[in-house]
Amino acid sequence: MRDPILLPLDRTELTAELGGGTVRRTVHPSGLRVLTERMPGARSASIGFWVGVGSRDEQAERGDAPGSLGSTHFLEHLLFKGTPTRDAFQIATSFDRIGAEHNALTAKEYTCYYAKVRDADLDGAVTVLADMVTNSVLDGGEFENEREVILEELAMAADDLADVANERFFEAVLGEHPLGRPIGGLPETIREARRDDVDAHYRGRYDPATLVVTAAGAVDHDRLVAQIVAALDASPEERWHTDRASLPARRLPGAGAAGRVDGAAITDATGGAASAAEARLQLTERPSEQVHLLIGTEGLRSGDPRRFAFGIMNSVLGGGMSSRLFQEIREKRGLAYTAYSFGASYSDSGVFGMYAGSAPEKAAEVVELSRVELGRVADSGITEEEHERALGQIAGSSALALEDSDTRMGRLARAELGSGELYDLDASLERFAAVTAEEIREIAALLAGRPQTVVAVGDTARSGLGGARR
Amino acid sequence: MRDPILLPLDRTELTAELGGGTVRRTVHPSGLRVLTERMPGARSASIGFWVGVGSRDEQAERGDAPGSLGSTHFLEHLLFKGTPTRDAFQIATSFDRIGAEHNALTAKEYTCYYAKVRDADLDGAVTVLADMVTNSVLDGGEFENEREVILEELAMAADDLADVANERFFEAVLGEHPLGRPIGGLPETIREARRDDVDAHYRGRYDPATLVVTAAGAVDHDRLVAQIVAALDASPEERWHTDRASLPARRLPGAGAAGRVDGAAITDATGGAASAAEARLQLTERPSEQVHLLIGTEGLRSGDPRRFAFGIMNSVLGGGMSSRLFQEIREKRGLAYTAYSFGASYSDSGVFGMYAGSAPEKAAEVVELSRVELGRVADSGITEEEHERALGQIAGSSALALEDSDTRMGRLARAELGSGELYDLDASLERFAAVTAEEIREIAALLAGRPQTVVAVGDTARSGLGGARR
């Protein structure tokens, strides 16, 4: 079986050929990490600036202290609002005038600023992204304006019942764990957010040791490393200068909470492993035509060796039109337009869920069918034909996804920020192929054996869910 | 200036080199058209079966006759439900087991069934798509099940207020024109839909002369043509056999209504050109955190020579983070998370709109700002710097989009089904570059001079919109 490419924090240079391309990685003495994957024939490139800090690292409310929920996402917005040499409009025009696909995203364990551009536009995009990430001024006026924009973003999410169901589900399954909190914060924490707190978050968390830059496509590794080091050294903020040695930060896999393997510890704001999921039914009443349903429990953490078995199980249970959930809920009974299952994994915990949206009067049947189907896999496993089909689905969809430089750019970053192991397609397919039928049944049994949470959002009063508990 | 590739219906074979790839087109004596674009180095392909029939071709309710609104979309669903040799589950597994990206879409003027697959999987995907499109049995039991699925799909859309606003906007701007009707029909028309009507729609509209097959990526043109002709000839349905000569159908550009340039006419169900848009305010009250706003008017039809000027105007007005709407509404005032403008073009009419979602109490200001910004471009045009930036944005984003075989596959089909002119990137960029500042101002003035429709969906009672009219 082929080994993954290992990404030890103390190895400064690495080159590996994989799947037609070339991966290179530099760990700079300053702690900065740069990973690239050159794709032959590519005429464009995807570039991402990743910071290993996410919403889970925020401070929850404690006593009178308002906490900082949403500050990571707030900071992500503010990084587009200007540096000493570029105002917000100049940042916007620098991407627009080259027709870049660009955006940023805040996740529970990292934040990412990215762009996809034509090859000739890469240097320019790197320059602007590096300036945004290192030199943001967090202007007070822009802060107040962006507070309003984020409140609109939260209002938009609050009107999207599938979004609401998703946030409620994470909260319900993960309980008090920081991973259970909404990424964007709450309207109250955003209304109370103070510029100085977000600024402290920025200065305390963004530095060379937390920064990972990844690129894929038409990219020259040495040129990119030199460009980023030069940009960091040119920063008016001393913390970015690369002449100070620092050990890069990596969230400790499986150990819970954020941390640095070497350098100074990133303190996890609330600490603790994932709370044991308790069986619960959570109904959120909203006027609607459909009820959004999520049924599930605590899942696997990122590096769990059972993730390959889970991937096959998930494909068979709810991974496509031929999956059991889609067949039973939609194709045989017309109970929903969409039905699928999913897993989300983090360094020390994860979530497994089954989703469907259905008319309220059909909701109870959908919940029951979902439980039954998970139980069937737990009891009897999957057929050989399903097993083969899942392997084919994973191989085909992965190959198609990896044609896009975005996917490869993200794969580099998640490997570096996460387990420190980079699986190319062949190495990962070999592991999927080695999974046994019994391992697949076992992972379903593990999940089915945990207390199940049911979240329903919409016109639940008509749903028959809850009974006396409503 | 480079000419587009012309696609005359009476030219049987065509080969053209463009942008690194090779376009080939065959018009078969049966009326079948196959267009391919071979992309060097591609390891995958996108394949689409397009039928030049959309929701606009449906029969509206007349007197006691219930009409057929939604029947095109209903048929699209049913084509996944089985043929004499493949049941619905076999169709689903044939895509899933190769990890294909596949789906279908019903639009106002066409319907498309497509897949993106690895190169080695192309033949298999073509086989299944050809079988689905030509040999669907439209089983009565599957029909009843799918009625429920579509009602769930409509319920999901009804809960999505941005979706609701979009449908209301098209209805309000285009009035009684068939293009103004919702693509999926209405819950009442779906509840009343009869299998025999959908079957008649299928038999009357789907044949070699309305079928256009397009593919891009790792595709061999001659092989694909032979495979499709063989599949059509093998159909138990005689109407598909390719030994009968027929002239291909093309919707008459600019003439209104569906029609065949040559062969038998496709009768447009309700006929007539787009109704003159009347200024109107349409409020739809729903409990919500945000109000979804659309402001606009009748736009340009597909082949309008002013579309290049419109593209630049639209980019500057609402095409990115540096656009005027985004800057004025979001960046300067924090009134919305999203603000943009758009155009949608059809053979004989089109729509121009400006969208934003905002807190109800900010809605009136957003509407006013949108009108003011359109008016400013209409009065004073755009700056040279904006002009340059828009050209760069169009060039960059088009180049990135065309890296994907999906985009090229769709471009072939839209050219064939629409104007019969295929513009490659260079030919189209030359036309954008040739647009004058005055032409840009004029297209804004044309749109600003038309009666404006305002659609608001959400908690409009708090919005201050409407005043005495509510």
XYZ file of N, CA and C in Angstrom, chain A residues 42-44 77 80-81 88-89 91-93 96-102 116-118 142 145-146 148-149 152-153 155-156 158-159 161 287-292 319-323 327 330-338 357-359 362 385 388-389 391-397 399-401 403, chain B residues 42-44 77 80-81 88-89 91-93 96-102 116-118 142 145-146 148-149 152-153 155-156 158-159 161 287-292 319-323 327 330-338 357-359 362 385 388-389 391-397 399-401 403:
432
model
N -1.435 23.419 -17.001
C -2.397 24.371 -16.423
C -2.101 25.785 -16.904
N -3.155 26.548 -17.184
C -3.018 27.943 -17.604
C -3.530 28.894 -16.538
N -3.882 28.329 -15.394
C -4.382 29.149 -14.296
C -3.904 28.541 -12.985
N -13.960 39.275 7.298
C -14.555 40.376 6.529
C -13.643 41.597 6.508
N -10.643 42.469 4.077
C -10.890 43.038 2.735
C -11.017 44.562 2.778
N -10.892 45.142 3.970
C -11.269 46.545 4.115
C -10.113 47.524 4.120
N -10.144 49.562 0.673
C -11.052 48.451 0.351
C -11.406 48.445 -1.137
N -11.604 49.621 -1.693
C -11.968 49.685 -3.102
C -10.818 49.204 -3.987
N -8.563 47.020 -3.139
C -8.511 45.556 -3.011
C -9.564 44.924 -3.937
N -10.770 45.472 -3.896
C -11.848 44.916 -4.734
C -11.492 45.014 -6.215
N -10.989 46.170 -6.640
C -10.692 46.337 -8.069
C -9.523 45.452 -8.496
N -11.236 42.245 -9.288
C -12.243 42.354 -10.354
C -11.609 42.589 -11.720
N -10.561 43.408 -11.777
C -10.036 43.774 -13.094
C -9.314 42.627 -13.794
N -9.045 41.546 -13.065
C -8.473 40.362 -13.719
C -9.498 39.234 -13.805
N -10.729 39.507 -13.403
C -11.774 38.487 -13.469
C -11.500 37.303 -12.566
N -10.850 37.556 -11.422
C -10.521 36.461 -10.502
C -11.783 35.897 -9.869
N -11.761 34.589 -9.611
C -12.709 34.007 -8.668
C -12.040 34.148 -7.315
N -12.623 34.901 -6.417
C -11.938 35.077 -5.139
C -12.952 35.231 -4.023
N -8.664 32.335 -7.609
C -8.283 31.536 -8.773
C -8.125 32.519 -9.924
N -6.971 32.465 -10.573
C -6.643 33.472 -11.580
C -5.920 32.830 -12.766
N -5.856 33.568 -13.877
C -5.031 33.111 -15.003
C -3.559 33.142 -14.586
N -14.802 51.383 8.975
C -15.085 50.160 8.219
C -15.643 49.084 9.144
N -19.320 49.712 9.601
C -20.062 49.366 8.383
C -20.168 47.845 8.237
N -19.051 47.165 8.506
C -19.031 45.712 8.318
C -19.895 45.004 9.351
N -22.790 45.964 10.184
C -24.108 45.933 9.539
C -24.175 44.856 8.454
N -23.096 44.749 7.679
C -23.061 43.736 6.611
C -23.174 42.330 7.210
N -26.567 41.537 8.286
C -27.378 41.145 7.130
C -27.081 39.699 6.727
N -25.827 39.326 6.805
C -25.455 37.952 6.465
C -26.126 36.965 7.433
N -28.867 37.553 9.081
C -30.313 37.601 8.799
C -30.652 36.708 7.607
N -29.796 36.744 6.601
C -29.997 35.897 5.427
C -29.954 34.425 5.844
N -30.579 33.245 8.780
C -31.717 32.942 9.661
C -32.987 32.672 8.856
N -33.063 33.234 7.641
C -34.230 32.991 6.778
C -34.108 31.675 6.012
N -33.972 28.006 6.148
C -34.300 27.025 7.182
C -33.353 25.825 7.168
N -42.936 29.226 10.171
C -43.901 28.990 9.095
C -43.143 28.494 7.859
N -43.577 27.414 7.243
C -42.864 26.893 6.074
C -43.708 25.856 5.354
N -43.331 25.585 4.126
C -43.953 24.508 3.358
C -43.284 23.180 3.671
N -41.982 23.241 3.941
C -41.220 22.030 4.243
C -40.642 22.095 5.649
N -40.429 20.924 6.220
C -39.667 20.811 7.462
C -38.284 20.270 7.101
N -37.239 20.909 7.613
C -35.870 20.457 7.359
C -35.439 19.565 8.502
N -25.147 8.638 -0.447
C -24.177 9.375 -1.244
C -24.523 9.584 -2.697
N -25.731 9.332 -3.112
C -26.053 9.542 -4.524
C -27.478 9.107 -4.792
N -27.862 9.147 -6.075
C -29.229 8.795 -6.444
C -29.533 7.321 -6.206
N -28.484 6.492 -6.227
C -28.724 5.062 -6.005
C -28.579 4.683 -4.533
N -28.300 5.650 -3.673
C -28.079 5.339 -2.257
C -29.383 4.911 -1.585
N -33.151 6.301 -2.360
C -34.095 5.334 -2.919
C -35.331 5.187 -2.037
N -37.005 9.186 -1.397
C -37.494 9.893 -2.579
C -38.031 8.944 -3.649
N -37.215 8.001 -4.073
C -37.583 7.233 -5.257
C -38.746 6.283 -5.029
N -38.836 5.700 -3.860
C -39.939 4.757 -3.632
C -41.168 5.417 -3.057
N -40.975 6.521 -2.323
C -42.116 7.080 -1.595
C -42.399 8.557 -1.884
N -41.524 9.214 -2.601
C -41.773 10.629 -2.934
C -41.910 11.531 -1.722
N -41.186 11.222 -0.645
C -41.347 11.982 0.593
C -40.511 13.260 0.633
N -39.522 13.372 -0.236
C -38.609 14.517 -0.184
C -38.014 14.735 -1.568
N -37.537 15.935 -1.810
C -36.813 16.194 -3.048
C -35.356 15.764 -2.891
N -34.811 15.964 -1.696
C -33.411 15.641 -1.426
C -33.303 14.781 -0.174
N -35.531 17.238 3.423
C -36.544 18.282 3.580
C -37.850 17.702 3.078
N -38.894 17.782 3.867
C -40.158 17.155 3.437
C -41.349 17.945 3.944
N -42.480 17.712 3.339
C -43.714 18.304 3.838
C -43.887 17.893 5.300
N -45.131 14.520 6.382
C -44.317 13.358 6.024
C -43.068 13.240 6.903
N -22.355 -5.695 -4.345
C -22.587 -4.790 -5.465
C -22.542 -3.322 -4.989
N -18.827 -2.380 -4.402
C -18.147 -2.066 -5.661
C -18.555 -0.694 -6.189
N -19.862 -0.440 -6.124
C -20.377 0.820 -6.659
C -19.803 2.008 -5.887
N -16.958 2.161 -4.287
C -15.549 2.355 -4.652
C -15.441 3.084 -5.992
N -16.303 2.708 -6.935
C -16.302 3.381 -8.236
C -16.714 4.839 -8.119
N -17.700 5.083 -7.284
C -18.164 6.460 -7.106
C -17.066 7.331 -6.505
N -16.405 6.809 -5.488
C -15.343 7.585 -4.841
C -14.192 7.825 -5.822
N -13.815 6.795 -6.577
C -12.705 6.946 -7.532
C -13.048 7.970 -8.612
N -14.256 7.856 -9.184
C -14.631 8.750 -10.280
C -14.815 10.182 -9.818
N -15.539 10.362 -8.734
C -15.817 11.731 -8.299
C -14.547 12.403 -7.793
N -11.472 11.807 -8.920
C -10.665 12.149 -10.095
C -11.208 13.412 -10.759
N -12.524 13.522 -10.872
C -13.099 14.727 -11.488
C -12.821 15.957 -10.638
N -12.977 15.814 -9.326
C -12.753 16.966 -8.448
C -11.307 17.449 -8.529
N -9.371 17.528 -10.976
C -9.011 18.261 -12.193
C -8.973 19.760 -11.927
N -7.278 16.871 -22.101
C -8.386 16.591 -21.176
C -8.454 15.099 -20.870
N -8.743 14.777 -19.620
C -8.893 13.383 -19.195
C -10.341 13.067 -18.836
N -11.222 14.036 -19.093
C -12.633 13.835 -18.791
C -13.444 14.549 -19.860
N -38.024 15.088 -15.073
C -37.921 14.149 -13.949
C -38.182 12.715 -14.401
N -35.694 10.057 -15.946
C -34.789 9.271 -15.097
C -35.469 8.010 -14.556
N -36.730 7.806 -14.919
C -37.522 6.781 -14.240
C -37.643 5.463 -14.982
N -35.386 2.710 -13.121
C -34.862 3.940 -12.518
C -33.613 3.661 -11.678
N -33.640 2.547 -10.974
C -32.495 2.232 -10.118
C -31.251 1.936 -10.953
N -30.631 3.183 -13.885
C -30.140 4.470 -14.406
C -29.306 5.170 -13.327
N -29.840 5.199 -12.115
C -29.118 5.866 -11.022
C -27.761 5.208 -10.775
N -27.738 3.880 -10.739
C -26.468 3.206 -10.450
C -25.462 3.391 -11.588
N -23.865 6.635 -10.713
C -23.183 6.630 -9.410
C -21.924 5.764 -9.420
N -21.982 4.634 -10.098
C -20.839 3.718 -9.983
C -19.594 4.230 -10.709
N -19.737 5.272 -11.516
C -18.554 5.882 -12.126
C -18.268 7.262 -11.521
N -19.012 7.622 -10.492
C -18.781 8.912 -9.837
C -19.035 10.093 -10.744
N -19.997 9.940 -11.666
C -20.304 11.029 -12.598
C -20.934 12.208 -11.873
N -20.625 13.404 -12.350
C -21.446 14.561 -12.008
C -22.561 14.571 -13.046
N -23.793 14.396 -12.624
C -24.841 14.346 -13.648
C -26.121 14.939 -13.106
N -20.806 14.699 -16.478
C -19.364 14.900 -16.623
C -18.701 13.655 -16.069
N -17.839 13.059 -16.874
C -17.277 11.751 -16.523
C -15.801 11.681 -16.918
N -15.087 10.698 -16.367
C -13.727 10.444 -16.828
C -13.770 9.947 -18.276
N -44.553 5.384 -11.431
C -43.451 6.340 -11.259
C -43.966 7.773 -11.420
N -45.453 8.837 -8.114
C -44.395 9.087 -7.133
C -43.687 10.407 -7.427
N -43.409 10.626 -8.713
C -42.651 11.823 -9.080
C -43.490 13.088 -8.884
N -45.262 13.654 -6.336
C -44.970 14.022 -4.938
C -43.600 14.669 -4.818
N -42.619 14.111 -5.517
C -41.258 14.671 -5.463
C -41.260 16.111 -5.981
N -42.674 18.465 -3.571
C -41.668 18.792 -2.556
C -40.664 19.814 -3.101
N -40.301 19.673 -4.354
C -39.364 20.622 -4.966
C -39.986 22.027 -4.995
N -42.315 23.089 -2.967
C -42.410 23.542 -1.571
C -41.074 24.109 -1.104
N -39.988 23.445 -1.499
C -38.655 23.928 -1.145
C -38.423 25.313 -1.751
N -40.704 27.425 -2.587
C -41.627 28.394 -1.972
C -41.091 28.903 -0.643
N -40.269 28.097 0.030
C -39.658 28.518 1.295
C -38.422 29.387 1.074
N -37.050 32.577 -0.143
C -37.653 33.860 -0.512
C -36.949 34.518 -1.700
N -43.141 36.287 6.726
C -42.295 36.556 7.896
C -40.834 36.317 7.519
N -39.967 37.258 7.833
C -38.556 37.094 7.454
C -37.688 38.115 8.162
N -36.407 37.846 8.194
C -35.433 38.815 8.699
C -35.021 39.785 7.605
N -35.000 39.295 6.377
C -34.604 40.135 5.236
C -35.752 40.251 4.245
N -35.746 41.347 3.500
C -36.635 41.498 2.353
C -35.786 41.311 1.096
N -36.258 40.479 0.175
C -35.552 40.253 -1.078
C -36.115 41.188 -2.137
N -21.469 44.001 -11.263
C -20.828 42.743 -11.624
C -19.690 42.287 -10.734
N -19.495 42.861 -9.593
C -18.406 42.404 -8.735
C -18.312 43.262 -7.492
N -17.278 43.009 -6.689
C -17.117 43.752 -5.445
C -16.804 45.229 -5.680
N -16.215 45.523 -6.834
C -15.900 46.929 -7.116
C -17.025 47.620 -7.876
N -18.104 46.922 -8.157
C -19.194 47.516 -8.941
C -19.920 48.594 -8.141
N -20.636 48.668 -4.115
C -19.971 49.725 -3.353
C -20.974 50.604 -2.619
N -23.520 47.985 -0.216
C -22.853 47.220 0.848
C -21.648 47.951 1.440
N -20.707 48.344 0.584
C -19.427 48.805 1.108
C -19.510 50.169 1.792
N -20.357 51.055 1.275
C -20.431 52.380 1.909
C -21.484 52.450 2.996
N -22.552 51.634 2.869
C -23.674 51.803 3.791
C -24.062 50.551 4.564
N -23.473 49.417 4.234
C -23.787 48.189 4.984
C -25.258 47.805 4.935
N -25.934 48.104 3.808
C -27.382 47.853 3.737
C -27.726 46.423 3.347
N -26.774 45.686 2.809
C -27.074 44.338 2.319
C -25.806 43.508 2.351
N -25.970 42.198 2.362
C -24.799 41.324 2.236
C -24.451 41.166 0.766
N -25.462 41.113 -0.086
C -25.251 40.916 -1.517
C -26.004 41.992 -2.300
N -30.689 41.795 -0.920
C -31.482 41.342 0.223
C -31.087 42.202 1.404
N -32.056 42.798 2.076
C -31.710 43.718 3.163
C -32.752 43.654 4.268
N -32.365 44.143 5.432
C -33.328 44.264 6.524
C -34.509 45.111 6.033
N -34.399 48.845 5.769
C -33.437 49.426 4.830
C -33.889 49.275 3.377
N -11.635 54.218 -16.475
C -11.052 53.198 -15.614
C -12.041 52.043 -15.398
N -12.114 49.906 -18.613
C -10.961 49.000 -18.686
C -11.125 47.819 -17.737
N -11.573 48.145 -16.530
C -11.719 47.102 -15.519
C -12.754 46.066 -15.963
N -13.596 45.249 -19.018
C -13.030 44.412 -20.081
C -12.110 43.351 -19.493
N -11.308 43.750 -18.501
C -10.420 42.787 -17.853
C -11.194 41.725 -17.095
N -12.258 42.141 -16.447
C -13.080 41.186 -15.696
C -13.712 40.153 -16.634
N -14.250 40.635 -17.736
C -14.899 39.725 -18.694
C -13.862 38.775 -19.288
N -12.699 39.300 -19.650
C -11.657 38.448 -20.244
C -11.178 37.387 -19.257
N -10.908 37.793 -18.023
C -10.377 36.861 -17.031
C -11.397 35.819 -16.621
N -12.605 36.263 -16.320
C -13.596 35.307 -15.827
C -14.025 34.362 -16.943
N -12.081 33.323 -19.445
C -10.990 32.367 -19.640
C -11.025 31.288 -18.561
N -11.264 31.679 -17.317
C -11.327 30.689 -16.236
C -12.519 29.753 -16.431
N -13.666 30.313 -16.808
C -14.861 29.471 -16.985
C -14.653 28.455 -18.099
N -12.077 26.905 -18.925
C -11.202 25.775 -18.599
C -12.014 24.527 -18.298
